[in-house]
Coordinates of C-alpha atoms in Angstrom, one line a residue:
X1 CA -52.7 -35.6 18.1
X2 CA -49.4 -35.5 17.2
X3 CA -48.2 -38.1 13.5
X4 CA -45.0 -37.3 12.5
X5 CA -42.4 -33.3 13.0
X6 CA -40.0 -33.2 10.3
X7 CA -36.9 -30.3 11.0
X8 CA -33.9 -29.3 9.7
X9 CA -30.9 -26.6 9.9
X10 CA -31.7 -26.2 14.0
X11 CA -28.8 -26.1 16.4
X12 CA -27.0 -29.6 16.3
X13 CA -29.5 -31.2 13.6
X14 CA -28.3 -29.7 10.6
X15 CA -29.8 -32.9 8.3
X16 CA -33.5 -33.7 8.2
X17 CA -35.1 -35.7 11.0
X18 CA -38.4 -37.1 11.0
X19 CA -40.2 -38.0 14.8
X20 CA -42.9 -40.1 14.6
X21 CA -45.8 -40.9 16.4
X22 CA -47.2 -43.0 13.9
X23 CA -47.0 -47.1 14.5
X24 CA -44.7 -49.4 12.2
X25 CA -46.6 -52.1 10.6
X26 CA -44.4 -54.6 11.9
X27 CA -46.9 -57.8 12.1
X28 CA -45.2 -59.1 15.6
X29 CA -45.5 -56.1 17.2
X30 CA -48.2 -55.9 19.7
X31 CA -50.9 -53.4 19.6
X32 CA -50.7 -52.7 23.1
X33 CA -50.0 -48.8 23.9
X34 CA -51.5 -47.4 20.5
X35 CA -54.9 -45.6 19.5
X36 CA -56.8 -47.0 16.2
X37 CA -58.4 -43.8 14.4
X38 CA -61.3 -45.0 12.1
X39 CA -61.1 -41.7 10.4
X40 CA -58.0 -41.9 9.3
X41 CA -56.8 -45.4 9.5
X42 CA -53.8 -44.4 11.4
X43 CA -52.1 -46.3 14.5
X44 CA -50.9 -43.7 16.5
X45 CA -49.1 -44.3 19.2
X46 CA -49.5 -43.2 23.5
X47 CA -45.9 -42.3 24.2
X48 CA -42.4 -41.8 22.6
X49 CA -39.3 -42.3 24.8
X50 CA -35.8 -40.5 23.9
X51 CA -32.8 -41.5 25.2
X52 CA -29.2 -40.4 23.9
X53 CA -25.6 -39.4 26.1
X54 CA -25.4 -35.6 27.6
X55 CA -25.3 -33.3 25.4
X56 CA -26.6 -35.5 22.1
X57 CA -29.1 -33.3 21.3
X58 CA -31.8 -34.2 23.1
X59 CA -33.0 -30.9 24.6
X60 CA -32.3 -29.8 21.1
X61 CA -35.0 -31.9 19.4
X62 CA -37.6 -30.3 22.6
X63 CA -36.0 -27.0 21.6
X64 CA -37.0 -27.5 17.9
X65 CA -40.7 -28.2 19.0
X66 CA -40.6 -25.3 21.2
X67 CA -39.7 -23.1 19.0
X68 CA -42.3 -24.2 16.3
X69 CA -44.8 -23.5 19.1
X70 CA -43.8 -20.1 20.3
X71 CA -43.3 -19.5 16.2
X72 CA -46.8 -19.9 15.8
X73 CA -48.2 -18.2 19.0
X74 CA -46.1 -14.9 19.2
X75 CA -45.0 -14.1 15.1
X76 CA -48.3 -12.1 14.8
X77 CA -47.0 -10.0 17.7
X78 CA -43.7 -8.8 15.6
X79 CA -43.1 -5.0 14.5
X80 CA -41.6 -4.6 11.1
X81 CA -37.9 -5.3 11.5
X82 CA -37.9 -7.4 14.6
X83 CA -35.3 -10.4 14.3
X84 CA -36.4 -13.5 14.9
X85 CA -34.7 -14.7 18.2
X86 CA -35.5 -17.8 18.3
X87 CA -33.5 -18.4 14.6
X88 CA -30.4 -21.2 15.6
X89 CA -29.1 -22.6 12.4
X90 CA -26.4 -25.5 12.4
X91 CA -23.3 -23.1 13.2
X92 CA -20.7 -25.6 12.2
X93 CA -20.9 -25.5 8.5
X94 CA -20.4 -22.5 5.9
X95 CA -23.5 -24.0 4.0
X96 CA -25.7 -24.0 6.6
X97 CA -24.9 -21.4 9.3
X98 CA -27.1 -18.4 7.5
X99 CA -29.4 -20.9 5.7
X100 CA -33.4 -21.1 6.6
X101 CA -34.6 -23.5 9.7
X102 CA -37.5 -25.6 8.2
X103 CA -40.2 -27.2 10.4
X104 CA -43.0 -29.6 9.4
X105 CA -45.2 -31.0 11.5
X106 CA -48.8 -33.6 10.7
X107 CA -51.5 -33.2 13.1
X108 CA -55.0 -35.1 13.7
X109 CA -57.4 -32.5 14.7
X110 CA -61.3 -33.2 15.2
X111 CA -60.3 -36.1 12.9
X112 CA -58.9 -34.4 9.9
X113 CA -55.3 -34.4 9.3
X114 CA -53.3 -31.3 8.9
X115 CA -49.6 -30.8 7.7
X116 CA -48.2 -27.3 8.3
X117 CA -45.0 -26.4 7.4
X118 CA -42.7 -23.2 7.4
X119 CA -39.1 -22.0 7.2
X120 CA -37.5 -18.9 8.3
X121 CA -34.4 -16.9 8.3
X122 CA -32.8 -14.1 10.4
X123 CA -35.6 -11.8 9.5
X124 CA -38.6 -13.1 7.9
X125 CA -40.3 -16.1 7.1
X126 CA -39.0 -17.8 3.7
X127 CA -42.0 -19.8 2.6
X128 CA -45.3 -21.2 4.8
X129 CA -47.4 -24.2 3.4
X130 CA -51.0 -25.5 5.3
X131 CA -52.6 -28.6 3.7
X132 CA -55.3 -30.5 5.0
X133 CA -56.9 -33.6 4.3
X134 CA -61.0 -34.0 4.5
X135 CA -62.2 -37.1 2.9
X136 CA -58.7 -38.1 3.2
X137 CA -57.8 -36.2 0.4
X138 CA -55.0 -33.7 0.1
X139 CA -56.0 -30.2 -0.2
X140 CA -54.4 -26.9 -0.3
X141 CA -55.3 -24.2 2.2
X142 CA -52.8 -21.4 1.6
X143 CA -48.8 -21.9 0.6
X144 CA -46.3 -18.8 0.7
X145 CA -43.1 -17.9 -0.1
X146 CA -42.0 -14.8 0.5
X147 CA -44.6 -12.6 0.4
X148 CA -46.4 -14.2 -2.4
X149 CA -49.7 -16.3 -1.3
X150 CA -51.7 -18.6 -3.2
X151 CA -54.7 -19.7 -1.5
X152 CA -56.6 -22.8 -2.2
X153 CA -60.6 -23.3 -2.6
X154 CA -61.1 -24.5 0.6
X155 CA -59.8 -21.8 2.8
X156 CA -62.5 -18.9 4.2
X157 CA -62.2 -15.7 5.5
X158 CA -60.6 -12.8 4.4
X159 CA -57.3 -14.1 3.5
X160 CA -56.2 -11.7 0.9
X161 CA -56.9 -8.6 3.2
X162 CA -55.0 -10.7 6.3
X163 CA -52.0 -11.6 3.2
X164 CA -51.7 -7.6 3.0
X165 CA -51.4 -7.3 6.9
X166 CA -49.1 -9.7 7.4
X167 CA -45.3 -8.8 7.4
X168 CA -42.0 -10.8 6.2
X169 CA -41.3 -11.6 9.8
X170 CA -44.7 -12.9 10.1
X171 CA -46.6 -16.4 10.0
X172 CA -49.7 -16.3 8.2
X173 CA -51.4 -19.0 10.2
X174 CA -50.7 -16.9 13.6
X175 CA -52.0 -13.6 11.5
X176 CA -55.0 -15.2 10.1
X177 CA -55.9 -16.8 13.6
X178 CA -55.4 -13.4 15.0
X179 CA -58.0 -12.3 12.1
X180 CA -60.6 -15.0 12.8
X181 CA -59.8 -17.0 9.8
X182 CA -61.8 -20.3 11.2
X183 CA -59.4 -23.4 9.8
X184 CA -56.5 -21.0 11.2
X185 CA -57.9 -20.8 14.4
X186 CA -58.7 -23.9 14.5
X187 CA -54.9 -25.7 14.2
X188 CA -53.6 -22.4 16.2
X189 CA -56.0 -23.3 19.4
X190 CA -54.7 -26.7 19.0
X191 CA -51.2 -25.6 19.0
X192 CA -52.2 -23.2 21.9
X193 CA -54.2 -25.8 24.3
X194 CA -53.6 -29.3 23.6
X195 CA -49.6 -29.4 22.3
X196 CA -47.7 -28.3 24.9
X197 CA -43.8 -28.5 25.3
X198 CA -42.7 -28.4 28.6
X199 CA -38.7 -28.0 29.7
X200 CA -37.8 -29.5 33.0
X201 CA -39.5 -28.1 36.0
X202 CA -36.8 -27.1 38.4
X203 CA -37.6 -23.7 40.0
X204 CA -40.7 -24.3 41.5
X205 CA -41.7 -20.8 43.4
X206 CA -41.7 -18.6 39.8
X207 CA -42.7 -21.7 37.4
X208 CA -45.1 -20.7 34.6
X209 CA -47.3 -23.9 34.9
X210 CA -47.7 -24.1 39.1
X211 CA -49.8 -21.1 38.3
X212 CA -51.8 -22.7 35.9
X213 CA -52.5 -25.3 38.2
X214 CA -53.5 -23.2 40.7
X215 CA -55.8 -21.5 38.6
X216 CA -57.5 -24.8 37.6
X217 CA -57.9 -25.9 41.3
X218 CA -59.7 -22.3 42.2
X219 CA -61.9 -22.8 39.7
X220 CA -64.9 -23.9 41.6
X221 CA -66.6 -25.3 38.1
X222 CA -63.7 -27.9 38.3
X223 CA -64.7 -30.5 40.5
X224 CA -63.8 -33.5 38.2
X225 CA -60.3 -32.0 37.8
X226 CA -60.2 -31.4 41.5
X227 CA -60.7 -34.8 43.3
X228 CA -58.7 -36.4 40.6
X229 CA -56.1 -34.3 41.4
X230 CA -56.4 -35.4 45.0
X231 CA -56.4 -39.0 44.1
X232 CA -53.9 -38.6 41.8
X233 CA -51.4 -36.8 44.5
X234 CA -52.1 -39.7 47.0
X235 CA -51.3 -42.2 44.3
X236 CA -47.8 -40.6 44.7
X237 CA -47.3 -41.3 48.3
X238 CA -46.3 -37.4 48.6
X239 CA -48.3 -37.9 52.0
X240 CA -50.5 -35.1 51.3
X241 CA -54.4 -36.0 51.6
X242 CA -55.7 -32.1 50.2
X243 CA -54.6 -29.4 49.5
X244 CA -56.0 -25.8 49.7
X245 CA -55.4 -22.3 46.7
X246 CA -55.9 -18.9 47.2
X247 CA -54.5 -15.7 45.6
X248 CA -52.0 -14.0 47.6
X249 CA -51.9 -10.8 49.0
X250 CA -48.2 -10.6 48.4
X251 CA -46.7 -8.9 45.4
X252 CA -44.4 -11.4 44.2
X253 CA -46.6 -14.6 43.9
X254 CA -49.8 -15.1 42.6
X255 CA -51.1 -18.0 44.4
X256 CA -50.4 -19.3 47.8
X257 CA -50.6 -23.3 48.0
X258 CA -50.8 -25.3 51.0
X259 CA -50.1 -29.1 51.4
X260 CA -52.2 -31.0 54.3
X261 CA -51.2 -34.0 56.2
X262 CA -52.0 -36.3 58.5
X263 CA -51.0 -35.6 62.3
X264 CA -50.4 -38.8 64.3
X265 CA -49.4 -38.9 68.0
X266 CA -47.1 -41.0 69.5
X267 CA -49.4 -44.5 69.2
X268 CA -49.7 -43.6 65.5
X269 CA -53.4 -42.4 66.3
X270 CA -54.6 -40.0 63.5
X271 CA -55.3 -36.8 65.5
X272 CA -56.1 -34.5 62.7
X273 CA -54.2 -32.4 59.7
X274 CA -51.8 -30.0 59.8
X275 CA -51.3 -27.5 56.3
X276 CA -47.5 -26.3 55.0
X277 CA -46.6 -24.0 52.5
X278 CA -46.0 -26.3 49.5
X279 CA -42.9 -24.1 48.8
X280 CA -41.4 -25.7 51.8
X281 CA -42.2 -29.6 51.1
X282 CA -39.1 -31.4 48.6
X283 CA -38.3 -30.4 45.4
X284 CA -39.6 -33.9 44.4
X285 CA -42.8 -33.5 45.9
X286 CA -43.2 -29.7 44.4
X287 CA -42.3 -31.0 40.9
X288 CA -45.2 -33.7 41.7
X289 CA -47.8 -31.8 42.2
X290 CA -47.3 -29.3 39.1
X291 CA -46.3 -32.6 37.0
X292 CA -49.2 -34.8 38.6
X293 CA -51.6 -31.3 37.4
X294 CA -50.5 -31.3 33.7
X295 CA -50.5 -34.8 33.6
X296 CA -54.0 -34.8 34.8
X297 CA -55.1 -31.7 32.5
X298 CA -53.7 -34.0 28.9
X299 CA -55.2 -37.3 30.0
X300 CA -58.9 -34.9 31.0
X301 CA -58.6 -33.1 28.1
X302 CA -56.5 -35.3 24.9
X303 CA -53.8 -33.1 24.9
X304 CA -49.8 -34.2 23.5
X305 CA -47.5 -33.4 26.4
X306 CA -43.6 -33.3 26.1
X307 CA -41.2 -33.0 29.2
X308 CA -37.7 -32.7 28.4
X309 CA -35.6 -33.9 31.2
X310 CA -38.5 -36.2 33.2
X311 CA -36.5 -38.0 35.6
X312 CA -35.3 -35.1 37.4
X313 CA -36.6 -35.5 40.8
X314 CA -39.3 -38.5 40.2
X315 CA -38.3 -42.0 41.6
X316 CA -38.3 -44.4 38.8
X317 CA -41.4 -45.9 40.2
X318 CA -43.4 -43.0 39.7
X319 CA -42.0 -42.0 35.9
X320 CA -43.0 -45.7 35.0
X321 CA -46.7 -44.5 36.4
X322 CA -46.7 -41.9 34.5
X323 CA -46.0 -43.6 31.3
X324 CA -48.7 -46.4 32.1
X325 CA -51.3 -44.0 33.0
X326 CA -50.8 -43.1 29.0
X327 CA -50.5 -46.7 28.1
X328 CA -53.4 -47.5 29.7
X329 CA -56.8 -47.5 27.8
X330 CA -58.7 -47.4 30.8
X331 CA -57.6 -44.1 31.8
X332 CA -56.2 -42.5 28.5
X333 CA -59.9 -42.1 26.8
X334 CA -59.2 -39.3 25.4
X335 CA -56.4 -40.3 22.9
X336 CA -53.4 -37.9 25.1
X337 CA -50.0 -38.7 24.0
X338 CA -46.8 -38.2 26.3
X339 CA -43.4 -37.6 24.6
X340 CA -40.3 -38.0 27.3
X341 CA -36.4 -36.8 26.9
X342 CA -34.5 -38.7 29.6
X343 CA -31.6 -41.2 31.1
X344 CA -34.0 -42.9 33.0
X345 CA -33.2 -46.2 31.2
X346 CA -35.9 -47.9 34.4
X347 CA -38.5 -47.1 32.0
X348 CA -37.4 -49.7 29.3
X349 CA -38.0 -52.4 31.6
X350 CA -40.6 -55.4 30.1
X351 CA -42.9 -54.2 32.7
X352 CA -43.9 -50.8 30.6
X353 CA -44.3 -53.0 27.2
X354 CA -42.7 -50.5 25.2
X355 CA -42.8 -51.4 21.1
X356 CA -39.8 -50.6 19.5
X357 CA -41.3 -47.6 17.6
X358 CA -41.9 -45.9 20.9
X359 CA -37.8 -45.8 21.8
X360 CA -35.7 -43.1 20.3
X361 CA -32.1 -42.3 20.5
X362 CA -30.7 -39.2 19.8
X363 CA -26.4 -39.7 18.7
X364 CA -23.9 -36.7 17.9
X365 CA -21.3 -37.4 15.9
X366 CA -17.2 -36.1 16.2
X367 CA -18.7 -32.9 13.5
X368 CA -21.7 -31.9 15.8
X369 CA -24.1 -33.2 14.5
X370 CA -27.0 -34.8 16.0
X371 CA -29.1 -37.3 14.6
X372 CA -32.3 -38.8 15.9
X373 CA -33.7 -42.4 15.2
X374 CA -36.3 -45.4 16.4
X375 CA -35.4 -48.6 17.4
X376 CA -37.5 -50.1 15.1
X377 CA -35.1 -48.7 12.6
X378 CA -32.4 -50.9 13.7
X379 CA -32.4 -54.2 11.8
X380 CA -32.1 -57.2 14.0
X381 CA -34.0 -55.8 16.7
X382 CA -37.0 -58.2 18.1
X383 CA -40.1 -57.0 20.3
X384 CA -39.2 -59.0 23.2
X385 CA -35.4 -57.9 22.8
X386 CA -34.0 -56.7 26.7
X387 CA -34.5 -52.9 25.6
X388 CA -32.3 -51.7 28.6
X389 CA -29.5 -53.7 28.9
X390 CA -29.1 -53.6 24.9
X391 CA -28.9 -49.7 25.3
X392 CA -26.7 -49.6 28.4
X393 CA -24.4 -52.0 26.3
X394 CA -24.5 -49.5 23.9
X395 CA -26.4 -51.5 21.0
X396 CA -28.5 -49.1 20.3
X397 CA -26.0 -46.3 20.3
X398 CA -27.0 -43.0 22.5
X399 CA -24.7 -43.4 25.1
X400 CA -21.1 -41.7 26.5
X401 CA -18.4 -42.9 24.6
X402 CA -16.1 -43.0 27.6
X403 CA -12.6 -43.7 27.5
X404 CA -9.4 -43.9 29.6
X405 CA -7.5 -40.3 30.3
X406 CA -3.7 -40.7 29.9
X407 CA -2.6 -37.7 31.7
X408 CA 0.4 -37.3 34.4
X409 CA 0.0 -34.8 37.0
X410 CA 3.1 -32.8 36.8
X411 CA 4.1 -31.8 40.8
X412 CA 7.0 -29.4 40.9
X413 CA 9.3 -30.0 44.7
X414 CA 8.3 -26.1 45.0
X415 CA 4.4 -26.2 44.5
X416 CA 2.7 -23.9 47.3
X417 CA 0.7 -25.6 49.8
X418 CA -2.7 -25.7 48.7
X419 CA -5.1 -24.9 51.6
X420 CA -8.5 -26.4 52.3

């Protein structure tokens, strides 16, 4: 699971932020939509919402955890002398537009806690630090800077020989993981399988993750996954009962997926099922089916899921299902966490029982730069406070600061005719 990502110096957040998944202790504040960890002590929560005015800086804060990802995943891959692409520094100041990007983030994996942390520059990594905590105690497993390691006690494996291997423009963890280092692996696979940051799913027909589903549902070891799928589809009222996968013969697609209905006649008798292309049902219903899959796969399998633009093609209905399926202790037994960036201000409603720790709003001030914070951080604010009409009123800040245009339009007697 996901406690806390700490960044700095990336794109519009050129000060530190800190996201949290960890719960406030605030004594009114129900316990509803949280996990208790007895090996920690930690009250983690199901879900984070972040809300903030185009261009805030939302997609900027799934950016940052991106990145961090696809830091840790690919680095290992790097020649000697490759930039690092993926290096955005806060371009509006002098003091920080060459400066290093620094990530942190806490993990709970296998219930121990891990806190990695790493900054980088144009062309190599400036320092690396990986700390765990068994017995709940801090310990050292390697910290870095530059190319100087220190490793601590804990930490097995042949570290200094992987040290040697690994370049400037080069993580450690992704090098040692690569090396079969077995605490590396360990919080790489979890990076790798169960933290996934997901932009929004527009183009269906060459989306990354379709694929994946269709992999999982042609897995015939997969049953569980498979009628829950189903179930979970019909839950949608897409109108699809099944669905079949196979690999295509065609060049240019993997998979071929097919959506089955019902076929009435003209007394509303059922009179069998008919199957189309699922490229040629809606745009909402194709996002469904690849959102309803990884949905599925984090709840199955306790994995932290972020969607950066969520509401783009769901009914509000169905985004507040979403967020109570993770809510819901029932179904979310595997402690998954869901982390949304939208406008969809439907979800704030008193129906979804959101705390105040759980809503985030991301602001941009008139210098560019963003800032990200918790409700729970604002004082005055009460549990049973009308989230959404406070934050359309603009109490909570995160919102387009619209105002009047004074402008005249300026038609000469001689304009040409403008033609339609």
């Amino acid at each position: 699971m996901l406690l806390e990502f700490r960044f700095q110096n990336f794109r519009s957040f050129r000060d530190e932020q800190n996201f949290s998944m960890l719960a406030d202790d605030h004594k009114d504040e129900q316990l509803q939509n949280t996990f208790y960890d007895d090996s920690s002590k930690l009250l983690i929560l199901k879900s984070s919402i972040i809300y903030g005015s185009n261009a805030s800086g939302k997609s900027n804060f799934m950016k940052a955890i991106q990145t961090f990802r696809m830091m840790i995943l690919t680095s290992a891959n790097n020649s000697p002398g490759d930039f690092f692409e993926k290096y955005e520094p806060f371009t509006f100041s002098f003091e920080f537009n060459k400066a290093p990007v620094q990530f942190e983030a806490d993990f709970l994996i296998e219930e121990i806690k891990y806190t990695y942390s790493f900054s980088f520059s144009e062309s190599r990594v400036e320092q690396e630090n990986l700390y765990y905590y068994p017995q709940k105690r801090k310990a050292l497993l390697f910290s870095r800077d530059h190319q100087d390691f220190v490793f601590g006690d804990h930490l097995k494996g042949h570290k200094s020989v992987v040290a040697e291997l690994t370049t400037e423009n080069q993580l450690f963890l992704s090098k040692g993981a690569q090396n079969n280092i077995p605490q590396l692996k360990s919080l790489y696979s979890f990076v790798n399988h169960d933290f996934m940051a997901i932009p929004f799913l527009d183009s269906w027909v060459d989306n990354y993750y379709s694929d994946r589903i269709a992999k999982e549902l042609l897995n015939d070891n997969n049953d569980v996954f498979i009628q829950n799928f189903k179930i979970l589809l019909q839950s949608f009222d897409t109108g699809i009962i099944d669905f079949s996968v196979k690999e295509s013969e065609l060049p240019w697609e993997k998979y071929e997926i097919f959506a089955v209905h019902d076929n009435f006649d003209e007394n509303d008798n059922n009179i069998g099922f008919s199957a189309m292309p699922l490229a040629e049902e809606s745009t909402g219903t194709q996002k469904l089916f690849v959102l309803g899959g990884l949905v599925l796969r984090a709840l199955m399998n306790g994995r932290t899921i972020l969607f950066d633009e969520f509401e783009r093609s769901l009914h509000p209905i169905i985004s507040q299902y979403i967020i109570q399926l993770f809510n819901n202790p029932e179904v979310n037994t595997k402690n998954a966490q869901l982390i949304l960036a939208t406008h969809d201000t439907n979800l704030l409603g008193k129906e979804n029982n959101l705390r105040r720790d759980q809503i985030w709003i991301v602001e941009k001030d008139e210098k560019g730069r963003s800032e990200l914070f918790s409700v729970s951080d604002i004082e005055g604010i009460r549990k049973d406070t009308p989230f959404e009409k406070w934050y359309l009123s603009g109490r909570f800040g995160g919102i387009p600061g619209i105002e009047s245009l004074n402008f005249k339009l300026n038609f000469q007697n001689n304009f040409s005719k403008i033609n339609d």
